[in-house]
PDB file of C-alpha atoms in Angstrom:
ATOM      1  CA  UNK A  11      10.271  -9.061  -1.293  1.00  0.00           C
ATOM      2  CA  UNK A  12       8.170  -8.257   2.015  1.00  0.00           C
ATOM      3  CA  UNK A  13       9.255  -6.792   4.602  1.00  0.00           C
ATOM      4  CA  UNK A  14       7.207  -7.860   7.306  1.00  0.00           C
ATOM      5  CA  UNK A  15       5.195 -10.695   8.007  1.00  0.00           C
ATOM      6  CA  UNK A  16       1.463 -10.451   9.725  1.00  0.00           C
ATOM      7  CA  UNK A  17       0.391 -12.849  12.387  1.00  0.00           C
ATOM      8  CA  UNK A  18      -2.201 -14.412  12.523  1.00  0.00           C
ATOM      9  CA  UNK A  19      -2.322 -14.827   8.418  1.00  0.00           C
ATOM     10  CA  UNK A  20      -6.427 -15.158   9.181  1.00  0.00           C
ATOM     11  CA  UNK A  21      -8.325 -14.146  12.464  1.00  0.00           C
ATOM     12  CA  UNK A  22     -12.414 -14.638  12.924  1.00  0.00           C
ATOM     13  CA  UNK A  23     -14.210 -13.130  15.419  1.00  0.00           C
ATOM     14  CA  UNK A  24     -17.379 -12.219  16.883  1.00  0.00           C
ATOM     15  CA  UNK A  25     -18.968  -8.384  16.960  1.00  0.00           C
ATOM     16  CA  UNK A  26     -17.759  -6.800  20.089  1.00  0.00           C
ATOM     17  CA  UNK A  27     -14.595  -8.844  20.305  1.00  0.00           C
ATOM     18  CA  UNK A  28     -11.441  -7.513  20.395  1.00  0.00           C
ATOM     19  CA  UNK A  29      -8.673  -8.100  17.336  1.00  0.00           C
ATOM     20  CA  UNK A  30      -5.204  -8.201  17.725  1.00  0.00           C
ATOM     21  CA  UNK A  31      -3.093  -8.523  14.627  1.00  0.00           C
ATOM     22  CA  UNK A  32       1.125  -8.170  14.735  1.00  0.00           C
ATOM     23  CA  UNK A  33       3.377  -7.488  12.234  1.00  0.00           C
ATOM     24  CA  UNK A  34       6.978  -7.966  12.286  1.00  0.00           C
ATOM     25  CA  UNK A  35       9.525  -6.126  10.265  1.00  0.00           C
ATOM     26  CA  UNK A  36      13.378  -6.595   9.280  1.00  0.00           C
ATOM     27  CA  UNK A  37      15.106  -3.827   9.050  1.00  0.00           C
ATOM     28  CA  UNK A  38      15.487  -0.279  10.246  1.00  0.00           C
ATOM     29  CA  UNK A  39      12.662   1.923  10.105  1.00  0.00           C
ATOM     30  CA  UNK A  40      11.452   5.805   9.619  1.00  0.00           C
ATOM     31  CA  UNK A  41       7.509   4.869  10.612  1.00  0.00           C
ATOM     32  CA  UNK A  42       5.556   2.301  10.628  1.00  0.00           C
ATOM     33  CA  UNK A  43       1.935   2.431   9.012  1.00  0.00           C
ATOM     34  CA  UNK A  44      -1.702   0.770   8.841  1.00  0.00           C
ATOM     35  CA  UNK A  45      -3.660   0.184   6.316  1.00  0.00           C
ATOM     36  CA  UNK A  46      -7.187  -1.862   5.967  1.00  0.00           C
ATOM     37  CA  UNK A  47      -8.407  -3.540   2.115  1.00  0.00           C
ATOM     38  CA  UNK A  48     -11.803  -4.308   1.912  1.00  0.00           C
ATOM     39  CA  UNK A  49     -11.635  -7.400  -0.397  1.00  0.00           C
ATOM     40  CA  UNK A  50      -9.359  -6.387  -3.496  1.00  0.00           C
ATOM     41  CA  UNK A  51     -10.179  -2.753  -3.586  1.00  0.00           C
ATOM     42  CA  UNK A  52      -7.823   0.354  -2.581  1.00  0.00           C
ATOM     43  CA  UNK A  53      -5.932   0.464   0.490  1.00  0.00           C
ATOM     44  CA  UNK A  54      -6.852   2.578   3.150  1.00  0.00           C
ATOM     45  CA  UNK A  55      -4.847   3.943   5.488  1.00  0.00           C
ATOM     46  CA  UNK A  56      -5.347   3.772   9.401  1.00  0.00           C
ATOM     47  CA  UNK A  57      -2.471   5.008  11.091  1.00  0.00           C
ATOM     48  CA  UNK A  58       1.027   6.035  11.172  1.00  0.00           C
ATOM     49  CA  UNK A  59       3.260   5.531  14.224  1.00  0.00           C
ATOM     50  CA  UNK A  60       6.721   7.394  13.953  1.00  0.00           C
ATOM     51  CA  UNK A  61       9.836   5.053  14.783  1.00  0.00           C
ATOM     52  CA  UNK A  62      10.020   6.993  18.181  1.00  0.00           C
ATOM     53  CA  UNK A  63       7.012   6.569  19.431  1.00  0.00           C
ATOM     54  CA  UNK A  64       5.984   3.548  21.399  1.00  0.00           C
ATOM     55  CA  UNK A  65       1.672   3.626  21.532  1.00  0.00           C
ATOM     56  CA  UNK A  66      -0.533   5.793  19.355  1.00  0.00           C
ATOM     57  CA  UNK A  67      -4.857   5.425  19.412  1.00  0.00           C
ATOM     58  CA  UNK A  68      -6.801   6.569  16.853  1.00  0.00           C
ATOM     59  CA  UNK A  69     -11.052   5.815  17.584  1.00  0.00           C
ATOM     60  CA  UNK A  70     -11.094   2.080  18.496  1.00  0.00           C
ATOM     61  CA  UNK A  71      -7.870   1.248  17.194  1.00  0.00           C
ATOM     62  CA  UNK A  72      -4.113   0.882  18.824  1.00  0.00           C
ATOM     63  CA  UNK A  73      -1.180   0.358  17.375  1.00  0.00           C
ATOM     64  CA  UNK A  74       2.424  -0.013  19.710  1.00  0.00           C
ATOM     65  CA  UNK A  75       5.587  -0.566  18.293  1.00  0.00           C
ATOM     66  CA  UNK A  76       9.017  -2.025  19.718  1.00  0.00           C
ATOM     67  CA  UNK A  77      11.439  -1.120  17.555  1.00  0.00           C
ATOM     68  CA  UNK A  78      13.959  -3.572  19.674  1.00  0.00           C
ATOM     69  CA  UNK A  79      12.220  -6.412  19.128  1.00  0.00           C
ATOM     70  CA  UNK A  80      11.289  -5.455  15.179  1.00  0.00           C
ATOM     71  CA  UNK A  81       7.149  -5.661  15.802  1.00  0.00           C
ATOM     72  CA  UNK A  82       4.206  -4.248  16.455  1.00  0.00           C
ATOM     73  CA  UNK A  83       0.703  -4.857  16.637  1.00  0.00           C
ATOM     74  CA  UNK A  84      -2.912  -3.239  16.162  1.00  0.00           C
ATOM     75  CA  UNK A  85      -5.914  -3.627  18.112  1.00  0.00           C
ATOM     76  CA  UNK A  86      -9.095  -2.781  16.884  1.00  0.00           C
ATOM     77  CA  UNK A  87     -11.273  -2.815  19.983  1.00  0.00           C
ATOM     78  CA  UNK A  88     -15.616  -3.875  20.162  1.00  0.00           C
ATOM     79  CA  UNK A  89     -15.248  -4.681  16.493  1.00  0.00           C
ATOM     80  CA  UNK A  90     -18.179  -4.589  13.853  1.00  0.00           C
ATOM     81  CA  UNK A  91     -19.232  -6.429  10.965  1.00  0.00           C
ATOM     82  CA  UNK A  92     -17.777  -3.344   8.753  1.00  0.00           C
ATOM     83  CA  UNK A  93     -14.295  -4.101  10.293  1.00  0.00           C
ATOM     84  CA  UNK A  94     -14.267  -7.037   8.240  1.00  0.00           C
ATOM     85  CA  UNK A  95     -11.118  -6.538   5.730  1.00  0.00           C
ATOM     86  CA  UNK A  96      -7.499  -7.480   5.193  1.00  0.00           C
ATOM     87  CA  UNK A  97      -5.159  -5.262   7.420  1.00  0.00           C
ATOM     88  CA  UNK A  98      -1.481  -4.822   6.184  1.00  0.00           C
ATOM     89  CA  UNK A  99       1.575  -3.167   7.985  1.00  0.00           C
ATOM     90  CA  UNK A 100       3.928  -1.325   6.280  1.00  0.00           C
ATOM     91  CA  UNK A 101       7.086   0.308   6.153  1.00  0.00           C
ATOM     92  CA  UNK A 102       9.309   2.677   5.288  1.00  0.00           C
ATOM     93  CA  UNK A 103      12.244   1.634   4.949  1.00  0.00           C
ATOM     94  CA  UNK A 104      14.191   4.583   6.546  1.00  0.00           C
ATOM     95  CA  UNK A 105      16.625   5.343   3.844  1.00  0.00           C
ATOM     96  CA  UNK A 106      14.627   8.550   2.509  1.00  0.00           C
ATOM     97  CA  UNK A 107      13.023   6.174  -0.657  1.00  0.00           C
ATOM     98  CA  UNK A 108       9.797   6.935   1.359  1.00  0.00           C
ATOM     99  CA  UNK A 109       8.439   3.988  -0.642  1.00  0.00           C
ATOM    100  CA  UNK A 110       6.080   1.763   1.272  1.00  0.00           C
ATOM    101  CA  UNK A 111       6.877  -1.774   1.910  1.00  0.00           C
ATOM    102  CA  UNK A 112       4.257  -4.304   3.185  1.00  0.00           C
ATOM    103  CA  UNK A 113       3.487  -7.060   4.937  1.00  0.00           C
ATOM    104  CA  UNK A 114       1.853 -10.244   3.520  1.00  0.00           C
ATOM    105  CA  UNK A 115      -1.406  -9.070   5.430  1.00  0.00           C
ATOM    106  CA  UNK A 116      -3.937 -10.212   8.048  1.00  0.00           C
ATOM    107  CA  UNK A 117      -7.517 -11.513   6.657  1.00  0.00           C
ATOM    108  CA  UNK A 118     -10.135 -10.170   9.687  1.00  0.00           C
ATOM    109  CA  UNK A 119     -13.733 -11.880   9.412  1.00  0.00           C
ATOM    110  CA  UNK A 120     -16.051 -10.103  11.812  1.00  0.00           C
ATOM    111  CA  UNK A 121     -18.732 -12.063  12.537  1.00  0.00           C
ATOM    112  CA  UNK A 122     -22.497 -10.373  13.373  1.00  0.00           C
TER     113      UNK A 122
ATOM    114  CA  UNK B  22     -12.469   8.361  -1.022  1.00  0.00           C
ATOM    115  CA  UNK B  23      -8.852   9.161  -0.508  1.00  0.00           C
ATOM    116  CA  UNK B  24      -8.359  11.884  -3.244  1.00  0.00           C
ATOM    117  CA  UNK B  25      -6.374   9.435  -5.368  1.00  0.00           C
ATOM    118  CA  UNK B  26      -8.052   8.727  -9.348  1.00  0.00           C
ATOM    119  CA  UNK B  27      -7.096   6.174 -11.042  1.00  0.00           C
ATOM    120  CA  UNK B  28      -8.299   4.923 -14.788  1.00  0.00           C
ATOM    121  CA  UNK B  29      -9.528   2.565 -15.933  1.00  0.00           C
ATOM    122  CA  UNK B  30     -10.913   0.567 -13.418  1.00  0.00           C
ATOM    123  CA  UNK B  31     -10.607  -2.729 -15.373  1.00  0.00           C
ATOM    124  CA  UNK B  32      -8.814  -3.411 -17.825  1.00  0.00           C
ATOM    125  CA  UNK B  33      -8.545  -6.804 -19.958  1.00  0.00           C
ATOM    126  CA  UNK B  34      -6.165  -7.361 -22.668  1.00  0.00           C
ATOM    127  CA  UNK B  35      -4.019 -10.189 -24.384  1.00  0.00           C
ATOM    128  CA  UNK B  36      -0.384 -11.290 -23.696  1.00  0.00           C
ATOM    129  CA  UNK B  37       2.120  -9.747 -25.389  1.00  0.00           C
ATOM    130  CA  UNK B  38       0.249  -5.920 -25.530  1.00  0.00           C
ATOM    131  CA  UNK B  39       0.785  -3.193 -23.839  1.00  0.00           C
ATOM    132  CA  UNK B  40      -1.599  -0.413 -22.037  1.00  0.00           C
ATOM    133  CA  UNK B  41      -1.441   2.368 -20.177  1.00  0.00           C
ATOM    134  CA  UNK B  42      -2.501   3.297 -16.350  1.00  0.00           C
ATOM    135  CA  UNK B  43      -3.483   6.669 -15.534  1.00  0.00           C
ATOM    136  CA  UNK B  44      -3.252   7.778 -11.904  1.00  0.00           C
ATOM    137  CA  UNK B  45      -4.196  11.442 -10.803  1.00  0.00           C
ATOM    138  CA  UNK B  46      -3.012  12.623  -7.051  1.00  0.00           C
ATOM    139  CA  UNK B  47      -4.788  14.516  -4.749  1.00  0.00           C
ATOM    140  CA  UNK B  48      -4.314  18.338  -5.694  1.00  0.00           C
ATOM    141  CA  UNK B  49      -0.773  18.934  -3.585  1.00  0.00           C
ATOM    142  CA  UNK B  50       0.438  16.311  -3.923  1.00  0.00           C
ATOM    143  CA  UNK B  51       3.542  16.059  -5.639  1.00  0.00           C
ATOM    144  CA  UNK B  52       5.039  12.374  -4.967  1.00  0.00           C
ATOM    145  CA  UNK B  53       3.337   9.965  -7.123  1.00  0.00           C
ATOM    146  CA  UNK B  54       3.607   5.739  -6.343  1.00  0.00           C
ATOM    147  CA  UNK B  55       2.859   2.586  -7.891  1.00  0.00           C
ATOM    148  CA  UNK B  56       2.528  -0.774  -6.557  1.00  0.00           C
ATOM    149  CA  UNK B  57       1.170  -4.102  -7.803  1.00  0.00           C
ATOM    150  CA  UNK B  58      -0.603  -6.608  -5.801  1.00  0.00           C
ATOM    151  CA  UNK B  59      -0.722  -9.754  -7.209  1.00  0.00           C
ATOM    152  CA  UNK B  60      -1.999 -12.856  -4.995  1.00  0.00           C
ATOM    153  CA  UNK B  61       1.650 -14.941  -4.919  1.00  0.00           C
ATOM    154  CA  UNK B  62       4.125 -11.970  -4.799  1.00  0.00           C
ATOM    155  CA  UNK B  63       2.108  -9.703  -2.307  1.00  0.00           C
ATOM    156  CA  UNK B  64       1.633  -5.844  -2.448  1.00  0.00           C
ATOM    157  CA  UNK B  65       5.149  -4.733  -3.682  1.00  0.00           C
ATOM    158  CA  UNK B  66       6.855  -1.105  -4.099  1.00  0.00           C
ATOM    159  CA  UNK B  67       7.047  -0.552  -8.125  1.00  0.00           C
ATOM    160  CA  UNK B  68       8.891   2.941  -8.812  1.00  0.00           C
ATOM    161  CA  UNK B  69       8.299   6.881  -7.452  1.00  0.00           C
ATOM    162  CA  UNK B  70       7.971   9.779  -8.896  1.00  0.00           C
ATOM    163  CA  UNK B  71       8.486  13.045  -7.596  1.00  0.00           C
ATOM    164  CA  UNK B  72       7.494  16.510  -8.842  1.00  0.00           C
ATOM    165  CA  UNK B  73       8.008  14.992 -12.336  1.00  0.00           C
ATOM    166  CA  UNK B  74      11.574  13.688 -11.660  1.00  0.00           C
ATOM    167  CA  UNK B  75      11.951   9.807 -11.032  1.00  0.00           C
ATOM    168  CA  UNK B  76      13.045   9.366  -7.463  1.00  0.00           C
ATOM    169  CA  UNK B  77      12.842   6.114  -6.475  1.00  0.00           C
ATOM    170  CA  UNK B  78      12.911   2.335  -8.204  1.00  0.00           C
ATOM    171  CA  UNK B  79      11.765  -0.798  -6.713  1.00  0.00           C
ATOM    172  CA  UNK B  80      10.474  -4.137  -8.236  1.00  0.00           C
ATOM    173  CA  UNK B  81      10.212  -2.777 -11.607  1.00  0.00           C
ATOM    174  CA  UNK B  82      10.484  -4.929 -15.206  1.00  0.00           C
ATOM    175  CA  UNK B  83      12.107  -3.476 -17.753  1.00  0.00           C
ATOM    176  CA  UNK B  84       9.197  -4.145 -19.852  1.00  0.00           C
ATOM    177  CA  UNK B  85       7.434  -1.615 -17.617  1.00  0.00           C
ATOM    178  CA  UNK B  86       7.980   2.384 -17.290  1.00  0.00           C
ATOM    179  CA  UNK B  87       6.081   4.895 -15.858  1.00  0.00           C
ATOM    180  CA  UNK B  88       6.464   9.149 -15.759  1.00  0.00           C
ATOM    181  CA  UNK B  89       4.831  12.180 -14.711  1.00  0.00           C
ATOM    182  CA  UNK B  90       3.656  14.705 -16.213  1.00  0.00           C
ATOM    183  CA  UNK B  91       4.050  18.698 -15.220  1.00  0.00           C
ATOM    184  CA  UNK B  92       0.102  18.461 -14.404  1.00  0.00           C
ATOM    185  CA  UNK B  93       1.464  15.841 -11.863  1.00  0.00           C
ATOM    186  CA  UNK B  94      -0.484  13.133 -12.840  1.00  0.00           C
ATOM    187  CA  UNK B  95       1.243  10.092 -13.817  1.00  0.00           C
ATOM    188  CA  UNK B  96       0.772   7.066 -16.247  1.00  0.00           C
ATOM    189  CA  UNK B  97       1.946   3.666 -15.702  1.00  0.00           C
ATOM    190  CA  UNK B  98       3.317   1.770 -18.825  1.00  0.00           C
ATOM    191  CA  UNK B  99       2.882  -1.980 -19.291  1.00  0.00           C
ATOM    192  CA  UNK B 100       4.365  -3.799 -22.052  1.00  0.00           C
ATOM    193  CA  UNK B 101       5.110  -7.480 -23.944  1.00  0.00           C
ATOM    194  CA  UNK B 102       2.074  -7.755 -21.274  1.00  0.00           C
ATOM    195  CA  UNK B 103       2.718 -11.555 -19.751  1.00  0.00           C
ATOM    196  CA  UNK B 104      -0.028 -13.941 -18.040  1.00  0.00           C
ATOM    197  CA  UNK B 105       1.767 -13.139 -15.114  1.00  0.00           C
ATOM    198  CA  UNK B 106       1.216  -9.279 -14.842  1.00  0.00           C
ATOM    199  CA  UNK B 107      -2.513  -9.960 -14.287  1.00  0.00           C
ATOM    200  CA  UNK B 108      -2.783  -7.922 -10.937  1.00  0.00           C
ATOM    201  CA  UNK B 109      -4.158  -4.682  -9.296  1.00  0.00           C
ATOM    202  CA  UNK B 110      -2.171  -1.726  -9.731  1.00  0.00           C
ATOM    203  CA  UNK B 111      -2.467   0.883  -7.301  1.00  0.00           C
ATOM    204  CA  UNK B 112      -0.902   4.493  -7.400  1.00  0.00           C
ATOM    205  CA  UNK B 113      -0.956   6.640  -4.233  1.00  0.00           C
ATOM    206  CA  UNK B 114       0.672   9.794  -3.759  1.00  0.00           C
ATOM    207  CA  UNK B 115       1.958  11.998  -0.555  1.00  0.00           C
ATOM    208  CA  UNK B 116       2.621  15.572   0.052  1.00  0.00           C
ATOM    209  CA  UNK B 117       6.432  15.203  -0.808  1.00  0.00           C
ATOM    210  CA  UNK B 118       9.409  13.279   0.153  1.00  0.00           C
ATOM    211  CA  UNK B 119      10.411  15.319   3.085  1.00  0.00           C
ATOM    212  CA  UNK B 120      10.059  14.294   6.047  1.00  0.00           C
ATOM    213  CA  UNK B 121       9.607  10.717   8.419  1.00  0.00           C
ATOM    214  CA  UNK B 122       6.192  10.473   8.558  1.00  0.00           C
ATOM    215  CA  UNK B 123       4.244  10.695   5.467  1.00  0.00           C
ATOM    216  CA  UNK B 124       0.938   9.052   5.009  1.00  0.00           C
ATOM    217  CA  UNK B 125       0.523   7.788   1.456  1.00  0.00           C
ATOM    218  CA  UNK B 126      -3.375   8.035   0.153  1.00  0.00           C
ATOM    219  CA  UNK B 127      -3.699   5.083  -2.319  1.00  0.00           C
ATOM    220  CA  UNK B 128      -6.215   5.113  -5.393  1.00  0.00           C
ATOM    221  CA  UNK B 129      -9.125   2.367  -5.630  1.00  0.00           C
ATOM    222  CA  UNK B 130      -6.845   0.772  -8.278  1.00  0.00           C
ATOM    223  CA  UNK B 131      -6.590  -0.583 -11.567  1.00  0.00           C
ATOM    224  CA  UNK B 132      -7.205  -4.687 -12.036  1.00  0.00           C
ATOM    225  CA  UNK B 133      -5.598  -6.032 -15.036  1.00  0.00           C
ATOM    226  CA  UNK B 134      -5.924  -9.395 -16.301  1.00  0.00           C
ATOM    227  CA  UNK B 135      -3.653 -10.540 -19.155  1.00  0.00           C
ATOM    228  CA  UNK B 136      -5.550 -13.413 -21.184  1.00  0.00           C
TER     229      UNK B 136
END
């Protein structure tokens, strides 16, 4: 079963724009991490925000979390054509499984 | 390139068979994952080894197993192969299982389609 749920399922843009995908999760939560699929090929990863952390940037991208409200959301800021991919959240679950569980994704088009 | 091998890259087969995936983890690594992404039931947690011991389960069929070896890499068993366990299968493995915030370095995965 998921765990989260991305929103918007699909987002299209133009180069330069900025993208702002959320994810929302269920349950409790160790970290919360990032990940980018170029179509059907291996996941990979972005960035990993800790469950007690609130904002973390890595290059053009930012990711916040609000563990209150079960969410968070990544920005990838003056986007290219290359940042065209599906970007999926995922969790871990917090019970020490450290397995990952994922959200049903956001499809990015980046248009030049 | 994350580190993470995986073999083959494609594999095509008939229902009711069974094959083997091979996943290698980047040297010091010692937790080994699988998923499978399949386009109605998502990307979804499979099973985890650790350091050659089992250590986690997740959506896992019985008709599918998986170990690891003492070399660490691990192999991914599919059997009485149905229509429905075309998909990619990914392995990605982490340091260990200490810890809260482990990133886990996935393989370019393996796409099976069951005909």
């Amino acid at each position: 079963s998921q765990q989260g749920e991305e929103d918007p399922q699909a987002l299209s843009i133009q180069e330069g724009e900025n993208a702002t995908m959320n994810c929302s999760y269920k349950t409790s939560i160790n970290n919360l991490q990032w990940y980018r699929q170029n179509s059907g090929r291996g996941l990979v990863h972005l960035i990993l925000i800790r469950s007690n952390e609130r904002e973390k940037h890595s290059g053009r991208l930012r990711v916040t979390l609000d563990t209150s409200k079960k969410s968070s959301s990544l920005l990838i800021t003056a986007s290219r054509a290359a940042d065209t991919a599906s970007y999926f959240c995922a969790t871990d679950d917090g019970t020490g499984r450290r397995a990952l569980t994922f959200g049903s994704g956001t499809r990015l088009q980046v248009q030049p | 390139d994350s580190g993470v091998t995986q073999t083959p890259k494609h594999l095509i087969t008939a229902t009711g068979q069974r094959v083997t995936l091979r996943c290698s983890p980047r040297s010091g690594d010692l937790s080994v994952y699988w998923y499978q992404q399949s386009l109605d039931q998502g990307l979804q947690f499979l099973i985890q080894y650790y350091n050659g011991e089992e250590r986690a389960k997740g959506n896992i069929l019985e008709r599918f197993s998986a170990q690891q070896f003492p070399d660490l890499h691990s192999e991914l068993n599919l059997s009485s192969l149905e229509l429905g366990d075309s998909a990619l299968y990914f392995c990605a493995s982490s340091v260990a299982t200490a810890g809260v915030g482990e990133t886990q370095y996935f393989g370019p995965g393996t796409r099976l389609l069951v005909l």
